[in-house]
Amino acid sequence: MSTLPARPELPKRFYKEVALVEDEGGFAIRLDGRPVRTPSRAALRVSERRVAEELAAEWERQATHIDPATMPMTRLVNTVLDGVAPDPQSVADDLGRYAETDLLAYRAAEPERLAQRQAEGWEPVIGWAEAKTGESVARGVGVMFVAQPAPTVEALRALVRAEADPFRLAALHQVTTLTGSLLLALALADGFLEVERAWALAHIDEDWNIEQWGEDAEAQARRANRYEDMRMAALMLGRA
């Protein structure tokens, strides 16, 4: 019988004191006076105090061992500094592809009550996007590909390119990949949606299935972890 590989042993907590300090025009975390660094050895430094406070709280909450799975903001900031900041264009290009396959464009054919929930939840967001871009968003029924008008795709990609800050760009990317919707991510970043509402709109189909069939504890835990990733991205966007 095959066995699952053992989980790598977590590093022990090696510090006693966590401090948040102003550093070179931003905020950094010190562990017993020593700076925290990313996996690529960049200084873990952010410009927003609320993000820095969340970073400090994550490091403080670590008990006997350091568990990256319980540090969603630290993981996100590491991604920004090591991955997004050196190559923001690649991230923007990847985000732009979601303009062609957005979750909100695909509606259920049946049951009618599910289709109604989708329409009631998603149409206001599409209305916001159409007003924001001046272009129309195509909708379809079922799983067949919905071709978005070229001007719509370009207008949405222009909104992405307007995000010059790598932290906001990374947060947009995280929200988009978690929800399957660039429209939800842009609406959240713009303040049209709160994070709880954006999360609920992304899970209309899943919540419908839970109502019909129930949900197990493992699925609940995975969803709770994903929501924490969503909440950290929203905080980075100044929306949580």
JSON list of C-alpha atoms in Angstrom, two decimals:
[
{"chain": "A", "resi": 1, "resn": "MET", "atom": "CA", "xyz": [0.00, 0.00, 0.00]},
{"chain": "A", "resi": 2, "resn": "SER", "atom": "CA", "xyz": [1.38, 3.40, -0.97]},
{"chain": "A", "resi": 3, "resn": "THR", "atom": "CA", "xyz": [1.72, 6.07, 1.68]},
{"chain": "A", "resi": 4, "resn": "LEU", "atom": "CA", "xyz": [1.59, 9.83, 1.41]},
{"chain": "A", "resi": 5, "resn": "PRO", "atom": "CA", "xyz": [4.97, 11.58, 1.64]},
{"chain": "A", "resi": 6, "resn": "ALA", "atom": "CA", "xyz": [5.74, 12.92, 5.09]},
{"chain": "A", "resi": 7, "resn": "ARG", "atom": "CA", "xyz": [5.19, 16.63, 5.56]},
{"chain": "A", "resi": 8, "resn": "PRO", "atom": "CA", "xyz": [8.54, 18.46, 5.77]},
{"chain": "A", "resi": 9, "resn": "GLU", "atom": "CA", "xyz": [9.48, 19.29, 9.32]},
{"chain": "A", "resi": 10, "resn": "LEU", "atom": "CA", "xyz": [8.70, 22.89, 10.16]},
{"chain": "A", "resi": 11, "resn": "PRO", "atom": "CA", "xyz": [11.50, 25.15, 11.38]},
{"chain": "A", "resi": 12, "resn": "LYS", "atom": "CA", "xyz": [11.44, 25.98, 15.06]},
{"chain": "A", "resi": 13, "resn": "ARG", "atom": "CA", "xyz": [10.61, 29.50, 16.18]},
{"chain": "A", "resi": 14, "resn": "PHE", "atom": "CA", "xyz": [14.03, 31.02, 16.76]},
{"chain": "A", "resi": 15, "resn": "TYR", "atom": "CA", "xyz": [13.05, 34.49, 17.99]},
{"chain": "A", "resi": 16, "resn": "LYS", "atom": "CA", "xyz": [11.43, 35.99, 21.07]},
{"chain": "A", "resi": 17, "resn": "GLU", "atom": "CA", "xyz": [10.47, 39.51, 20.01]},
{"chain": "A", "resi": 18, "resn": "VAL", "atom": "CA", "xyz": [8.65, 40.75, 16.89]},
{"chain": "A", "resi": 19, "resn": "ALA", "atom": "CA", "xyz": [8.89, 44.47, 16.14]},
{"chain": "A", "resi": 20, "resn": "LEU", "atom": "CA", "xyz": [7.41, 46.66, 13.41]},
{"chain": "A", "resi": 21, "resn": "VAL", "atom": "CA", "xyz": [9.77, 49.48, 12.46]},
{"chain": "A", "resi": 22, "resn": "GLU", "atom": "CA", "xyz": [9.73, 52.34, 9.98]},
{"chain": "A", "resi": 23, "resn": "ASP", "atom": "CA", "xyz": [12.49, 51.65, 7.51]},
{"chain": "A", "resi": 24, "resn": "GLU", "atom": "CA", "xyz": [13.60, 53.57, 4.38]},
{"chain": "A", "resi": 25, "resn": "GLY", "atom": "CA", "xyz": [10.24, 55.15, 3.73]},
{"chain": "A", "resi": 26, "resn": "GLY", "atom": "CA", "xyz": [8.26, 52.02, 4.55]},
{"chain": "A", "resi": 27, "resn": "PHE", "atom": "CA", "xyz": [7.72, 49.44, 7.25]},
{"chain": "A", "resi": 28, "resn": "ALA", "atom": "CA", "xyz": [9.74, 46.34, 8.04]},
{"chain": "A", "resi": 29, "resn": "ILE", "atom": "CA", "xyz": [9.61, 43.48, 10.52]},
{"chain": "A", "resi": 30, "resn": "ARG", "atom": "CA", "xyz": [12.42, 42.76, 12.96]},
{"chain": "A", "resi": 31, "resn": "LEU", "atom": "CA", "xyz": [12.84, 39.47, 14.80]},
{"chain": "A", "resi": 32, "resn": "ASP", "atom": "CA", "xyz": [14.99, 40.07, 17.87]},
{"chain": "A", "resi": 33, "resn": "GLY", "atom": "CA", "xyz": [16.28, 43.13, 16.04]},
{"chain": "A", "resi": 34, "resn": "ARG", "atom": "CA", "xyz": [17.18, 41.29, 12.83]},
{"chain": "A", "resi": 35, "resn": "PRO", "atom": "CA", "xyz": [15.38, 42.03, 9.53]},
{"chain": "A", "resi": 36, "resn": "VAL", "atom": "CA", "xyz": [13.12, 39.44, 7.93]},
{"chain": "A", "resi": 37, "resn": "ARG", "atom": "CA", "xyz": [13.97, 38.52, 4.36]},
{"chain": "A", "resi": 38, "resn": "THR", "atom": "CA", "xyz": [12.12, 36.83, 1.51]},
{"chain": "A", "resi": 39, "resn": "PRO", "atom": "CA", "xyz": [13.20, 33.42, 0.14]},
{"chain": "A", "resi": 40, "resn": "SER", "atom": "CA", "xyz": [15.24, 35.35, -2.47]},
{"chain": "A", "resi": 41, "resn": "ARG", "atom": "CA", "xyz": [16.87, 37.38, 0.33]},
{"chain": "A", "resi": 42, "resn": "ALA", "atom": "CA", "xyz": [15.10, 40.66, -0.41]},
{"chain": "A", "resi": 43, "resn": "ALA", "atom": "CA", "xyz": [14.25, 42.78, 2.61]},
{"chain": "A", "resi": 44, "resn": "LEU", "atom": "CA", "xyz": [10.65, 42.17, 3.71]},
{"chain": "A", "resi": 45, "resn": "ARG", "atom": "CA", "xyz": [9.53, 45.80, 3.46]},
{"chain": "A", "resi": 46, "resn": "VAL", "atom": "CA", "xyz": [6.09, 47.28, 2.64]},
{"chain": "A", "resi": 47, "resn": "SER", "atom": "CA", "xyz": [4.74, 50.80, 2.27]},
{"chain": "A", "resi": 48, "resn": "GLU", "atom": "CA", "xyz": [1.35, 50.33, 3.98]},
{"chain": "A", "resi": 49, "resn": "ARG", "atom": "CA", "xyz": [1.18, 50.20, 7.78]},
{"chain": "A", "resi": 50, "resn": "ARG", "atom": "CA", "xyz": [-1.87, 47.90, 7.83]},
{"chain": "A", "resi": 51, "resn": "VAL", "atom": "CA", "xyz": [-0.04, 45.34, 5.70]},
{"chain": "A", "resi": 52, "resn": "ALA", "atom": "CA", "xyz": [2.99, 45.60, 7.98]},
{"chain": "A", "resi": 53, "resn": "GLU", "atom": "CA", "xyz": [0.81, 45.14, 11.05]},
{"chain": "A", "resi": 54, "resn": "GLU", "atom": "CA", "xyz": [-0.64, 41.96, 9.58]},
{"chain": "A", "resi": 55, "resn": "LEU", "atom": "CA", "xyz": [2.86, 40.70, 8.80]},
{"chain": "A", "resi": 56, "resn": "ALA", "atom": "CA", "xyz": [3.97, 41.37, 12.37]},
{"chain": "A", "resi": 57, "resn": "ALA", "atom": "CA", "xyz": [0.88, 39.65, 13.76]},
{"chain": "A", "resi": 58, "resn": "GLU", "atom": "CA", "xyz": [1.55, 36.53, 11.67]},
{"chain": "A", "resi": 59, "resn": "TRP", "atom": "CA", "xyz": [5.11, 36.25, 12.93]},
{"chain": "A", "resi": 60, "resn": "GLU", "atom": "CA", "xyz": [3.94, 36.86, 16.49]},
{"chain": "A", "resi": 61, "resn": "ARG", "atom": "CA", "xyz": [1.27, 34.14, 16.27]},
{"chain": "A", "resi": 62, "resn": "GLN", "atom": "CA", "xyz": [3.80, 31.43, 15.45]},
{"chain": "A", "resi": 63, "resn": "ALA", "atom": "CA", "xyz": [4.14, 29.11, 18.42]},
{"chain": "A", "resi": 64, "resn": "THR", "atom": "CA", "xyz": [6.94, 26.56, 18.76]},
{"chain": "A", "resi": 65, "resn": "HIS", "atom": "CA", "xyz": [7.41, 26.21, 15.00]},
{"chain": "A", "resi": 66, "resn": "ILE", "atom": "CA", "xyz": [7.03, 28.52, 11.97]},
{"chain": "A", "resi": 67, "resn": "ASP", "atom": "CA", "xyz": [4.26, 27.32, 9.66]},
{"chain": "A", "resi": 68, "resn": "PRO", "atom": "CA", "xyz": [4.03, 29.22, 6.34]},
{"chain": "A", "resi": 69, "resn": "ALA", "atom": "CA", "xyz": [0.53, 27.79, 5.82]},
{"chain": "A", "resi": 70, "resn": "THR", "atom": "CA", "xyz": [-0.67, 30.04, 8.64]},
{"chain": "A", "resi": 71, "resn": "MET", "atom": "CA", "xyz": [1.02, 33.17, 7.22]},
{"chain": "A", "resi": 72, "resn": "PRO", "atom": "CA", "xyz": [-0.98, 34.24, 4.14]},
{"chain": "A", "resi": 73, "resn": "MET", "atom": "CA", "xyz": [0.19, 37.87, 4.18]},
{"chain": "A", "resi": 74, "resn": "THR", "atom": "CA", "xyz": [3.83, 36.87, 4.48]},
{"chain": "A", "resi": 75, "resn": "ARG", "atom": "CA", "xyz": [3.42, 34.51, 1.52]},
{"chain": "A", "resi": 76, "resn": "LEU", "atom": "CA", "xyz": [1.74, 37.23, -0.54]},
{"chain": "A", "resi": 77, "resn": "VAL", "atom": "CA", "xyz": [4.40, 39.85, 0.23]},
{"chain": "A", "resi": 78, "resn": "ASN", "atom": "CA", "xyz": [7.13, 37.32, -0.59]},
{"chain": "A", "resi": 79, "resn": "THR", "atom": "CA", "xyz": [5.42, 36.75, -3.95]},
{"chain": "A", "resi": 80, "resn": "VAL", "atom": "CA", "xyz": [5.31, 40.49, -4.61]},
{"chain": "A", "resi": 81, "resn": "LEU", "atom": "CA", "xyz": [8.94, 41.15, -3.78]},
{"chain": "A", "resi": 82, "resn": "ASP", "atom": "CA", "xyz": [10.45, 38.01, -5.33]},
{"chain": "A", "resi": 83, "resn": "GLY", "atom": "CA", "xyz": [8.12, 37.47, -8.29]},
{"chain": "A", "resi": 84, "resn": "VAL", "atom": "CA", "xyz": [5.91, 40.40, -9.23]},
{"chain": "A", "resi": 85, "resn": "ALA", "atom": "CA", "xyz": [8.15, 43.42, -8.66]},
{"chain": "A", "resi": 86, "resn": "PRO", "atom": "CA", "xyz": [10.96, 42.10, -10.92]},
{"chain": "A", "resi": 87, "resn": "ASP", "atom": "CA", "xyz": [8.53, 41.27, -13.77]},
{"chain": "A", "resi": 88, "resn": "PRO", "atom": "CA", "xyz": [5.15, 43.04, -13.42]},
{"chain": "A", "resi": 89, "resn": "GLN", "atom": "CA", "xyz": [4.39, 42.79, -17.14]},
{"chain": "A", "resi": 90, "resn": "SER", "atom": "CA", "xyz": [4.13, 38.99, -17.00]},
{"chain": "A", "resi": 91, "resn": "VAL", "atom": "CA", "xyz": [1.64, 39.24, -14.14]},
{"chain": "A", "resi": 92, "resn": "ALA", "atom": "CA", "xyz": [-0.40, 41.87, -15.98]},
{"chain": "A", "resi": 93, "resn": "ASP", "atom": "CA", "xyz": [-0.40, 39.73, -19.12]},
{"chain": "A", "resi": 94, "resn": "ASP", "atom": "CA", "xyz": [-1.62, 36.70, -17.17]},
{"chain": "A", "resi": 95, "resn": "LEU", "atom": "CA", "xyz": [-4.37, 38.76, -15.55]},
{"chain": "A", "resi": 96, "resn": "GLY", "atom": "CA", "xyz": [-5.42, 40.09, -18.93]},
{"chain": "A", "resi": 97, "resn": "ARG", "atom": "CA", "xyz": [-6.19, 36.59, -20.14]},
{"chain": "A", "resi": 98, "resn": "TYR", "atom": "CA", "xyz": [-9.00, 36.34, -17.60]},
{"chain": "A", "resi": 99, "resn": "ALA", "atom": "CA", "xyz": [-10.81, 39.11, -19.48]},
{"chain": "A", "resi": 100, "resn": "GLU", "atom": "CA", "xyz": [-11.71, 36.49, -22.09]},
{"chain": "A", "resi": 101, "resn": "THR", "atom": "CA", "xyz": [-12.97, 33.76, -19.71]},
{"chain": "A", "resi": 102, "resn": "ASP", "atom": "CA", "xyz": [-14.51, 35.56, -16.75]},
{"chain": "A", "resi": 103, "resn": "LEU", "atom": "CA", "xyz": [-16.68, 33.50, -14.40]},
{"chain": "A", "resi": 104, "resn": "LEU", "atom": "CA", "xyz": [-19.49, 36.07, -14.51]},
{"chain": "A", "resi": 105, "resn": "ALA", "atom": "CA", "xyz": [-20.03, 35.54, -18.24]},
{"chain": "A", "resi": 106, "resn": "TYR", "atom": "CA", "xyz": [-21.10, 31.91, -17.80]},
{"chain": "A", "resi": 107, "resn": "ARG", "atom": "CA", "xyz": [-24.63, 31.27, -16.55]},
{"chain": "A", "resi": 108, "resn": "ALA", "atom": "CA", "xyz": [-26.39, 28.05, -15.61]},
{"chain": "A", "resi": 109, "resn": "ALA", "atom": "CA", "xyz": [-29.08, 26.82, -17.97]},
{"chain": "A", "resi": 110, "resn": "GLU", "atom": "CA", "xyz": [-30.86, 25.18, -15.04]},
{"chain": "A", "resi": 111, "resn": "PRO", "atom": "CA", "xyz": [-32.11, 24.98, -12.38]},
{"chain": "A", "resi": 112, "resn": "GLU", "atom": "CA", "xyz": [-33.95, 28.26, -12.75]},
{"chain": "A", "resi": 113, "resn": "ARG", "atom": "CA", "xyz": [-33.36, 29.32, -9.14]},
{"chain": "A", "resi": 114, "resn": "LEU", "atom": "CA", "xyz": [-29.59, 29.00, -9.55]},
{"chain": "A", "resi": 115, "resn": "ALA", "atom": "CA", "xyz": [-29.67, 31.01, -12.79]},
{"chain": "A", "resi": 116, "resn": "GLN", "atom": "CA", "xyz": [-31.71, 33.66, -11.00]},
{"chain": "A", "resi": 117, "resn": "ARG", "atom": "CA", "xyz": [-29.17, 33.86, -8.15]},
{"chain": "A", "resi": 118, "resn": "GLN", "atom": "CA", "xyz": [-26.37, 34.28, -10.65]},
{"chain": "A", "resi": 119, "resn": "ALA", "atom": "CA", "xyz": [-28.20, 37.03, -12.48]},
{"chain": "A", "resi": 120, "resn": "GLU", "atom": "CA", "xyz": [-29.15, 38.88, -9.29]},
{"chain": "A", "resi": 121, "resn": "GLY", "atom": "CA", "xyz": [-25.60, 38.70, -7.94]},
{"chain": "A", "resi": 122, "resn": "TRP", "atom": "CA", "xyz": [-23.53, 39.13, -11.07]},
{"chain": "A", "resi": 123, "resn": "GLU", "atom": "CA", "xyz": [-25.48, 41.61, -13.18]},
{"chain": "A", "resi": 124, "resn": "PRO", "atom": "CA", "xyz": [-24.70, 44.60, -10.90]},
{"chain": "A", "resi": 125, "resn": "VAL", "atom": "CA", "xyz": [-20.98, 43.82, -11.23]},
{"chain": "A", "resi": 126, "resn": "ILE", "atom": "CA", "xyz": [-21.23, 43.54, -15.00]},
{"chain": "A", "resi": 127, "resn": "GLY", "atom": "CA", "xyz": [-23.15, 46.83, -15.01]},
{"chain": "A", "resi": 128, "resn": "TRP", "atom": "CA", "xyz": [-20.33, 48.42, -13.03]},
{"chain": "A", "resi": 129, "resn": "ALA", "atom": "CA", "xyz": [-17.74, 47.04, -15.49]},
{"chain": "A", "resi": 130, "resn": "GLU", "atom": "CA", "xyz": [-19.68, 48.27, -18.51]},
{"chain": "A", "resi": 131, "resn": "ALA", "atom": "CA", "xyz": [-20.02, 51.75, -17.00]},
{"chain": "A", "resi": 132, "resn": "LYS", "atom": "CA", "xyz": [-16.33, 51.74, -16.06]},
{"chain": "A", "resi": 133, "resn": "THR", "atom": "CA", "xyz": [-15.07, 50.71, -19.50]},
{"chain": "A", "resi": 134, "resn": "GLY", "atom": "CA", "xyz": [-17.82, 51.99, -21.79]},
{"chain": "A", "resi": 135, "resn": "GLU", "atom": "CA", "xyz": [-17.92, 48.54, -23.39]},
{"chain": "A", "resi": 136, "resn": "SER", "atom": "CA", "xyz": [-20.42, 45.67, -23.25]},
{"chain": "A", "resi": 137, "resn": "VAL", "atom": "CA", "xyz": [-19.75, 42.31, -21.60]},
{"chain": "A", "resi": 138, "resn": "ALA", "atom": "CA", "xyz": [-21.08, 39.21, -23.35]},
{"chain": "A", "resi": 139, "resn": "ARG", "atom": "CA", "xyz": [-22.95, 36.54, -21.36]},
{"chain": "A", "resi": 140, "resn": "GLY", "atom": "CA", "xyz": [-23.63, 32.93, -22.27]},
{"chain": "A", "resi": 141, "resn": "VAL", "atom": "CA", "xyz": [-25.55, 29.94, -20.95]},
{"chain": "A", "resi": 142, "resn": "GLY", "atom": "CA", "xyz": [-23.84, 26.65, -20.23]},
{"chain": "A", "resi": 143, "resn": "VAL", "atom": "CA", "xyz": [-20.18, 25.77, -20.62]},
{"chain": "A", "resi": 144, "resn": "MET", "atom": "CA", "xyz": [-19.64, 26.76, -24.26]},
{"chain": "A", "resi": 145, "resn": "PHE", "atom": "CA", "xyz": [-16.98, 29.44, -24.75]},
{"chain": "A", "resi": 146, "resn": "VAL", "atom": "CA", "xyz": [-18.32, 33.00, -24.65]},
{"chain": "A", "resi": 147, "resn": "ALA", "atom": "CA", "xyz": [-16.35, 35.27, -26.99]},
{"chain": "A", "resi": 148, "resn": "GLN", "atom": "CA", "xyz": [-15.98, 38.73, -25.48]},
{"chain": "A", "resi": 149, "resn": "PRO", "atom": "CA", "xyz": [-15.88, 41.69, -27.87]},
{"chain": "A", "resi": 150, "resn": "ALA", "atom": "CA", "xyz": [-12.32, 42.74, -28.61]},
{"chain": "A", "resi": 151, "resn": "PRO", "atom": "CA", "xyz": [-12.88, 46.32, -27.34]},
{"chain": "A", "resi": 152, "resn": "THR", "atom": "CA", "xyz": [-14.16, 44.90, -24.02]},
{"chain": "A", "resi": 153, "resn": "VAL", "atom": "CA", "xyz": [-11.12, 42.69, -23.59]},
{"chain": "A", "resi": 154, "resn": "GLU", "atom": "CA", "xyz": [-8.78, 45.57, -24.37]},
{"chain": "A", "resi": 155, "resn": "ALA", "atom": "CA", "xyz": [-10.61, 47.94, -22.00]},
{"chain": "A", "resi": 156, "resn": "LEU", "atom": "CA", "xyz": [-10.37, 45.46, -19.13]},
{"chain": "A", "resi": 157, "resn": "ARG", "atom": "CA", "xyz": [-6.69, 44.86, -19.87]},
{"chain": "A", "resi": 158, "resn": "ALA", "atom": "CA", "xyz": [-6.15, 48.62, -19.80]},
{"chain": "A", "resi": 159, "resn": "LEU", "atom": "CA", "xyz": [-7.55, 48.71, -16.26]},
{"chain": "A", "resi": 160, "resn": "VAL", "atom": "CA", "xyz": [-5.03, 46.05, -15.29]},
{"chain": "A", "resi": 161, "resn": "ARG", "atom": "CA", "xyz": [-2.13, 47.90, -16.94]},
{"chain": "A", "resi": 162, "resn": "ALA", "atom": "CA", "xyz": [-3.11, 51.03, -15.01]},
{"chain": "A", "resi": 163, "resn": "GLU", "atom": "CA", "xyz": [-2.11, 49.26, -11.78]},
{"chain": "A", "resi": 164, "resn": "ALA", "atom": "CA", "xyz": [1.55, 50.24, -11.66]},
{"chain": "A", "resi": 165, "resn": "ASP", "atom": "CA", "xyz": [2.11, 49.28, -8.02]},
{"chain": "A", "resi": 166, "resn": "PRO", "atom": "CA", "xyz": [3.37, 45.66, -7.79]},
{"chain": "A", "resi": 167, "resn": "PHE", "atom": "CA", "xyz": [1.57, 45.12, -4.47]},
{"chain": "A", "resi": 168, "resn": "ARG", "atom": "CA", "xyz": [-1.80, 46.06, -5.93]},
{"chain": "A", "resi": 169, "resn": "LEU", "atom": "CA", "xyz": [-1.08, 44.07, -9.08]},
{"chain": "A", "resi": 170, "resn": "ALA", "atom": "CA", "xyz": [-0.24, 40.98, -7.03]},
{"chain": "A", "resi": 171, "resn": "ALA", "atom": "CA", "xyz": [-3.36, 41.43, -4.92]},
{"chain": "A", "resi": 172, "resn": "LEU", "atom": "CA", "xyz": [-5.50, 41.74, -8.05]},
{"chain": "A", "resi": 173, "resn": "HIS", "atom": "CA", "xyz": [-3.94, 38.56, -9.40]},
{"chain": "A", "resi": 174, "resn": "GLN", "atom": "CA", "xyz": [-4.58, 36.68, -6.17]},
{"chain": "A", "resi": 175, "resn": "VAL", "atom": "CA", "xyz": [-8.24, 37.73, -6.04]},
{"chain": "A", "resi": 176, "resn": "THR", "atom": "CA", "xyz": [-8.72, 36.86, -9.72]},
{"chain": "A", "resi": 177, "resn": "THR", "atom": "CA", "xyz": [-7.22, 33.38, -9.42]},
{"chain": "A", "resi": 178, "resn": "LEU", "atom": "CA", "xyz": [-9.15, 32.67, -6.21]},
{"chain": "A", "resi": 179, "resn": "THR", "atom": "CA", "xyz": [-12.48, 33.71, -7.72]},
{"chain": "A", "resi": 180, "resn": "GLY", "atom": "CA", "xyz": [-12.02, 32.98, -11.42]},
{"chain": "A", "resi": 181, "resn": "SER", "atom": "CA", "xyz": [-13.17, 36.52, -12.15]},
{"chain": "A", "resi": 182, "resn": "LEU", "atom": "CA", "xyz": [-11.18, 39.57, -13.19]},
{"chain": "A", "resi": 183, "resn": "LEU", "atom": "CA", "xyz": [-14.41, 41.57, -12.96]},
{"chain": "A", "resi": 184, "resn": "LEU", "atom": "CA", "xyz": [-14.84, 40.72, -9.27]},
{"chain": "A", "resi": 185, "resn": "ALA", "atom": "CA", "xyz": [-11.19, 41.59, -8.59]},
{"chain": "A", "resi": 186, "resn": "LEU", "atom": "CA", "xyz": [-11.43, 44.96, -10.35]},
{"chain": "A", "resi": 187, "resn": "ALA", "atom": "CA", "xyz": [-14.74, 45.78, -8.65]},
{"chain": "A", "resi": 188, "resn": "LEU", "atom": "CA", "xyz": [-13.20, 44.98, -5.26]},
{"chain": "A", "resi": 189, "resn": "ALA", "atom": "CA", "xyz": [-10.11, 47.09, -5.99]},
{"chain": "A", "resi": 190, "resn": "ASP", "atom": "CA", "xyz": [-12.33, 49.99, -7.09]},
{"chain": "A", "resi": 191, "resn": "GLY", "atom": "CA", "xyz": [-14.45, 49.80, -3.92]},
{"chain": "A", "resi": 192, "resn": "PHE", "atom": "CA", "xyz": [-17.64, 48.74, -5.70]},
{"chain": "A", "resi": 193, "resn": "LEU", "atom": "CA", "xyz": [-17.61, 45.48, -3.69]},
{"chain": "A", "resi": 194, "resn": "GLU", "atom": "CA", "xyz": [-16.56, 44.59, -0.17]},
{"chain": "A", "resi": 195, "resn": "VAL", "atom": "CA", "xyz": [-14.43, 41.48, 0.23]},
{"chain": "A", "resi": 196, "resn": "GLU", "atom": "CA", "xyz": [-17.19, 39.39, 1.82]},
{"chain": "A", "resi": 197, "resn": "ARG", "atom": "CA", "xyz": [-19.57, 40.20, -1.02]},
{"chain": "A", "resi": 198, "resn": "ALA", "atom": "CA", "xyz": [-16.99, 39.49, -3.72]},
{"chain": "A", "resi": 199, "resn": "TRP", "atom": "CA", "xyz": [-16.25, 36.13, -2.08]},
{"chain": "A", "resi": 200, "resn": "ALA", "atom": "CA", "xyz": [-19.95, 35.24, -1.89]},
{"chain": "A", "resi": 201, "resn": "LEU", "atom": "CA", "xyz": [-20.51, 36.16, -5.54]},
{"chain": "A", "resi": 202, "resn": "ALA", "atom": "CA", "xyz": [-17.62, 33.93, -6.59]},
{"chain": "A", "resi": 203, "resn": "HIS", "atom": "CA", "xyz": [-19.19, 30.97, -4.78]},
{"chain": "A", "resi": 204, "resn": "ILE", "atom": "CA", "xyz": [-22.83, 31.13, -5.87]},
{"chain": "A", "resi": 205, "resn": "ASP", "atom": "CA", "xyz": [-22.53, 27.81, -7.71]},
{"chain": "A", "resi": 206, "resn": "GLU", "atom": "CA", "xyz": [-20.59, 26.14, -4.90]},
{"chain": "A", "resi": 207, "resn": "ASP", "atom": "CA", "xyz": [-23.00, 27.37, -2.25]},
{"chain": "A", "resi": 208, "resn": "TRP", "atom": "CA", "xyz": [-25.91, 26.09, -4.31]},
{"chain": "A", "resi": 209, "resn": "ASN", "atom": "CA", "xyz": [-24.37, 22.62, -4.42]},
{"chain": "A", "resi": 210, "resn": "ILE", "atom": "CA", "xyz": [-23.69, 22.73, -0.68]},
{"chain": "A", "resi": 211, "resn": "GLU", "atom": "CA", "xyz": [-27.34, 23.52, -0.07]},
{"chain": "A", "resi": 212, "resn": "GLN", "atom": "CA", "xyz": [-28.34, 20.48, -2.12]},
{"chain": "A", "resi": 213, "resn": "TRP", "atom": "CA", "xyz": [-25.74, 17.97, -0.99]},
{"chain": "A", "resi": 214, "resn": "GLY", "atom": "CA", "xyz": [-23.97, 19.30, 2.11]},
{"chain": "A", "resi": 215, "resn": "GLU", "atom": "CA", "xyz": [-20.26, 19.91, 2.68]},
{"chain": "A", "resi": 216, "resn": "ASP", "atom": "CA", "xyz": [-17.59, 17.96, 4.50]},
{"chain": "A", "resi": 217, "resn": "ALA", "atom": "CA", "xyz": [-15.18, 19.35, 7.08]},
{"chain": "A", "resi": 218, "resn": "GLU", "atom": "CA", "xyz": [-12.14, 19.05, 4.80]},
{"chain": "A", "resi": 219, "resn": "ALA", "atom": "CA", "xyz": [-13.80, 21.15, 2.09]},
{"chain": "A", "resi": 220, "resn": "GLN", "atom": "CA", "xyz": [-14.82, 23.73, 4.69]},
{"chain": "A", "resi": 221, "resn": "ALA", "atom": "CA", "xyz": [-11.22, 24.00, 5.90]},
{"chain": "A", "resi": 222, "resn": "ARG", "atom": "CA", "xyz": [-9.89, 24.46, 2.36]},
{"chain": "A", "resi": 223, "resn": "ARG", "atom": "CA", "xyz": [-12.44, 27.18, 1.69]},
{"chain": "A", "resi": 224, "resn": "ALA", "atom": "CA", "xyz": [-11.59, 28.95, 4.96]},
{"chain": "A", "resi": 225, "resn": "ASN", "atom": "CA", "xyz": [-7.91, 28.96, 4.00]},
{"chain": "A", "resi": 226, "resn": "ARG", "atom": "CA", "xyz": [-8.70, 30.35, 0.55]},
{"chain": "A", "resi": 227, "resn": "TYR", "atom": "CA", "xyz": [-10.82, 33.08, 2.10]},
{"chain": "A", "resi": 228, "resn": "GLU", "atom": "CA", "xyz": [-7.89, 34.14, 4.28]},
{"chain": "A", "resi": 229, "resn": "ASP", "atom": "CA", "xyz": [-5.80, 34.48, 1.10]},
{"chain": "A", "resi": 230, "resn": "MET", "atom": "CA", "xyz": [-8.62, 36.57, -0.37]},
{"chain": "A", "resi": 231, "resn": "ARG", "atom": "CA", "xyz": [-8.82, 38.75, 2.72]},
{"chain": "A", "resi": 232, "resn": "MET", "atom": "CA", "xyz": [-5.06, 39.42, 2.69]},
{"chain": "A", "resi": 233, "resn": "ALA", "atom": "CA", "xyz": [-5.25, 40.48, -0.96]},
{"chain": "A", "resi": 234, "resn": "ALA", "atom": "CA", "xyz": [-8.18, 42.77, -0.15]},
{"chain": "A", "resi": 235, "resn": "LEU", "atom": "CA", "xyz": [-6.23, 44.28, 2.74]},
{"chain": "A", "resi": 236, "resn": "MET", "atom": "CA", "xyz": [-3.33, 44.92, 0.37]},
{"chain": "A", "resi": 237, "resn": "LEU", "atom": "CA", "xyz": [-5.79, 46.71, -1.92]},
{"chain": "A", "resi": 238, "resn": "GLY", "atom": "CA", "xyz": [-6.99, 48.79, 1.03]},
{"chain": "A", "resi": 239, "resn": "ARG", "atom": "CA", "xyz": [-10.40, 47.06, 0.95]},
{"chain": "A", "resi": 240, "resn": "ALA", "atom": "CA", "xyz": [-10.42, 44.99, 4.16]}
]
